[in-house]
Amino acid sequence: MANKLKIKKGDLVQVIAGARQSRGGDRGKQGKVLAVYPERNRVLVEGINRVIKHKKATQTQAGGTAGGRETHEAPIHVSNVALVDPKDNKPTRVGYREETVERDGRDKTVRVRVSRRTGEEI
């Protein structure tokens, strides 16, 4: 069963756990969420948790060989990142607020994500 995550694709997040940048880690770095994997509780963040994959040189149809080392982002656990508050660019927790919106002459209740830090809508 997939879990409901408070971080969505396209959100700006900051790494809050792991090795410091001075030690070669990613803590404190910010990046945009490229993909969310709720079944594994992981998110793929642009520029974070980069790993090197070695690719074997193979013969292509055009006659060239493509191989070598490629760097890719690897998924990181969702508990190690926090959403960035749009108001002050600092990590924040996510809350929800219910608002009533009028659409097509009817009142509809909508859940809106809000920053726990400032109360701003995300």
Coordinates of C-alpha atoms in Angstrom, one line a residue:
M1 CA 0.0 0.0 0.0
A2 CA 1.3 3.4 -1.0
N3 CA 1.8 6.1 1.7
K4 CA 0.5 9.6 1.4
L5 CA 3.4 12.0 1.2
K6 CA 3.3 15.7 1.9
I7 CA 6.0 16.4 -0.7
K8 CA 4.9 16.6 -4.3
K9 CA 6.7 16.6 -7.7
G10 CA 8.0 20.1 -8.5
D11 CA 8.4 21.2 -4.8
L12 CA 11.6 22.9 -3.7
V13 CA 13.1 20.8 -0.8
Q14 CA 16.2 21.0 1.4
V15 CA 18.2 18.1 2.6
I16 CA 18.1 18.1 6.5
A17 CA 20.0 14.9 7.2
G18 CA 23.2 13.2 6.2
A19 CA 26.8 14.3 5.9
R20 CA 27.6 18.0 5.9
Q21 CA 28.7 19.7 2.6
S22 CA 32.2 20.2 4.1
R23 CA 32.5 16.4 4.4
G24 CA 31.3 15.8 0.8
G25 CA 27.6 15.3 1.7
D26 CA 24.4 17.0 0.6
R27 CA 23.0 18.4 3.9
G28 CA 21.8 22.0 3.4
K29 CA 21.5 21.7 -0.3
Q30 CA 18.2 22.6 -2.0
G31 CA 16.7 21.1 -5.2
K32 CA 13.5 20.6 -7.1
V33 CA 11.7 17.2 -6.7
L34 CA 11.8 15.4 -10.0
A35 CA 9.8 12.3 -9.0
V36 CA 8.0 10.8 -6.0
Y37 CA 8.0 7.1 -5.1
P38 CA 5.3 6.8 -2.4
E39 CA 5.5 3.0 -2.3
R40 CA 9.1 3.2 -1.2
N41 CA 8.8 6.6 0.8
R42 CA 11.5 8.1 -1.5
V43 CA 11.9 11.2 -3.6
L44 CA 14.2 12.0 -6.5
V45 CA 15.7 15.5 -6.1
E46 CA 17.6 17.4 -8.8
G47 CA 21.3 17.7 -8.0
I48 CA 21.1 15.7 -4.7
N49 CA 22.5 12.2 -4.0
R50 CA 24.4 11.9 -7.2
V51 CA 25.9 8.5 -7.9
I52 CA 28.3 7.3 -10.6
K53 CA 27.2 4.4 -12.8
H54 CA 29.7 2.7 -15.1
K55 CA 28.3 1.9 -18.5
K56 CA 29.9 -0.8 -20.7
A57 CA 31.0 0.4 -24.1
T58 CA 28.8 -1.2 -26.7
Q59 CA 28.7 -1.1 -30.5
T60 CA 25.9 1.3 -31.7
Q61 CA 24.1 1.1 -35.0
A62 CA 26.0 4.1 -36.4
G63 CA 29.3 2.3 -35.6
G64 CA 30.4 4.4 -32.6
T65 CA 31.0 3.2 -29.0
A66 CA 29.2 4.7 -26.1
G67 CA 30.4 3.9 -22.7
G68 CA 32.1 5.3 -19.6
R69 CA 31.0 6.9 -16.3
E70 CA 27.6 8.6 -16.0
T71 CA 26.3 10.5 -13.0
H72 CA 22.6 10.2 -12.0
E73 CA 20.5 11.3 -9.1
A74 CA 19.5 8.4 -6.8
P75 CA 16.3 8.5 -4.7
I76 CA 16.6 9.8 -1.1
H77 CA 14.3 8.9 1.8
V78 CA 11.5 11.5 2.3
S79 CA 12.3 11.9 6.0
N80 CA 15.7 13.3 5.1
V81 CA 14.2 16.3 3.1
A82 CA 12.0 19.2 4.2
L83 CA 9.9 21.5 2.1
V84 CA 11.3 25.0 1.6
D85 CA 9.1 27.8 2.8
P86 CA 8.4 30.2 -0.2
K87 CA 8.5 33.2 2.1
D88 CA 11.9 32.9 3.7
N89 CA 13.7 30.0 1.9
K90 CA 14.1 27.9 5.1
P91 CA 12.9 24.3 5.7
T92 CA 9.4 23.9 7.1
R93 CA 6.9 21.3 8.0
V94 CA 3.7 21.0 6.0
G95 CA 0.2 21.4 7.3
Y96 CA -3.2 21.5 5.7
R97 CA -6.1 24.0 5.9
E98 CA -9.6 23.6 4.6
E99 CA -11.0 26.4 2.6
T100 CA -14.4 26.8 0.9
V101 CA -14.2 27.9 -2.7
E102 CA -17.2 28.7 -4.9
R103 CA -17.1 26.9 -8.3
D104 CA -20.0 26.9 -10.7
G105 CA -22.3 28.4 -8.1
R106 CA -21.6 25.7 -5.5
D107 CA -19.5 25.9 -2.4
K108 CA -16.7 23.3 -2.4
T109 CA -14.3 22.5 0.4
V110 CA -10.7 22.3 -0.7
R111 CA -7.6 21.2 1.3
V112 CA -4.7 23.6 0.9
R113 CA -1.1 22.9 1.9
V114 CA 0.3 25.5 4.2
S115 CA 3.7 26.2 5.8
R116 CA 3.8 25.5 9.5
R117 CA 6.6 28.1 9.8
T118 CA 4.8 31.1 8.4
G119 CA 1.3 30.0 7.6
E120 CA 1.8 30.9 3.9
E121 CA 0.0 28.8 1.3
I122 CA 2.4 26.5 -0.6

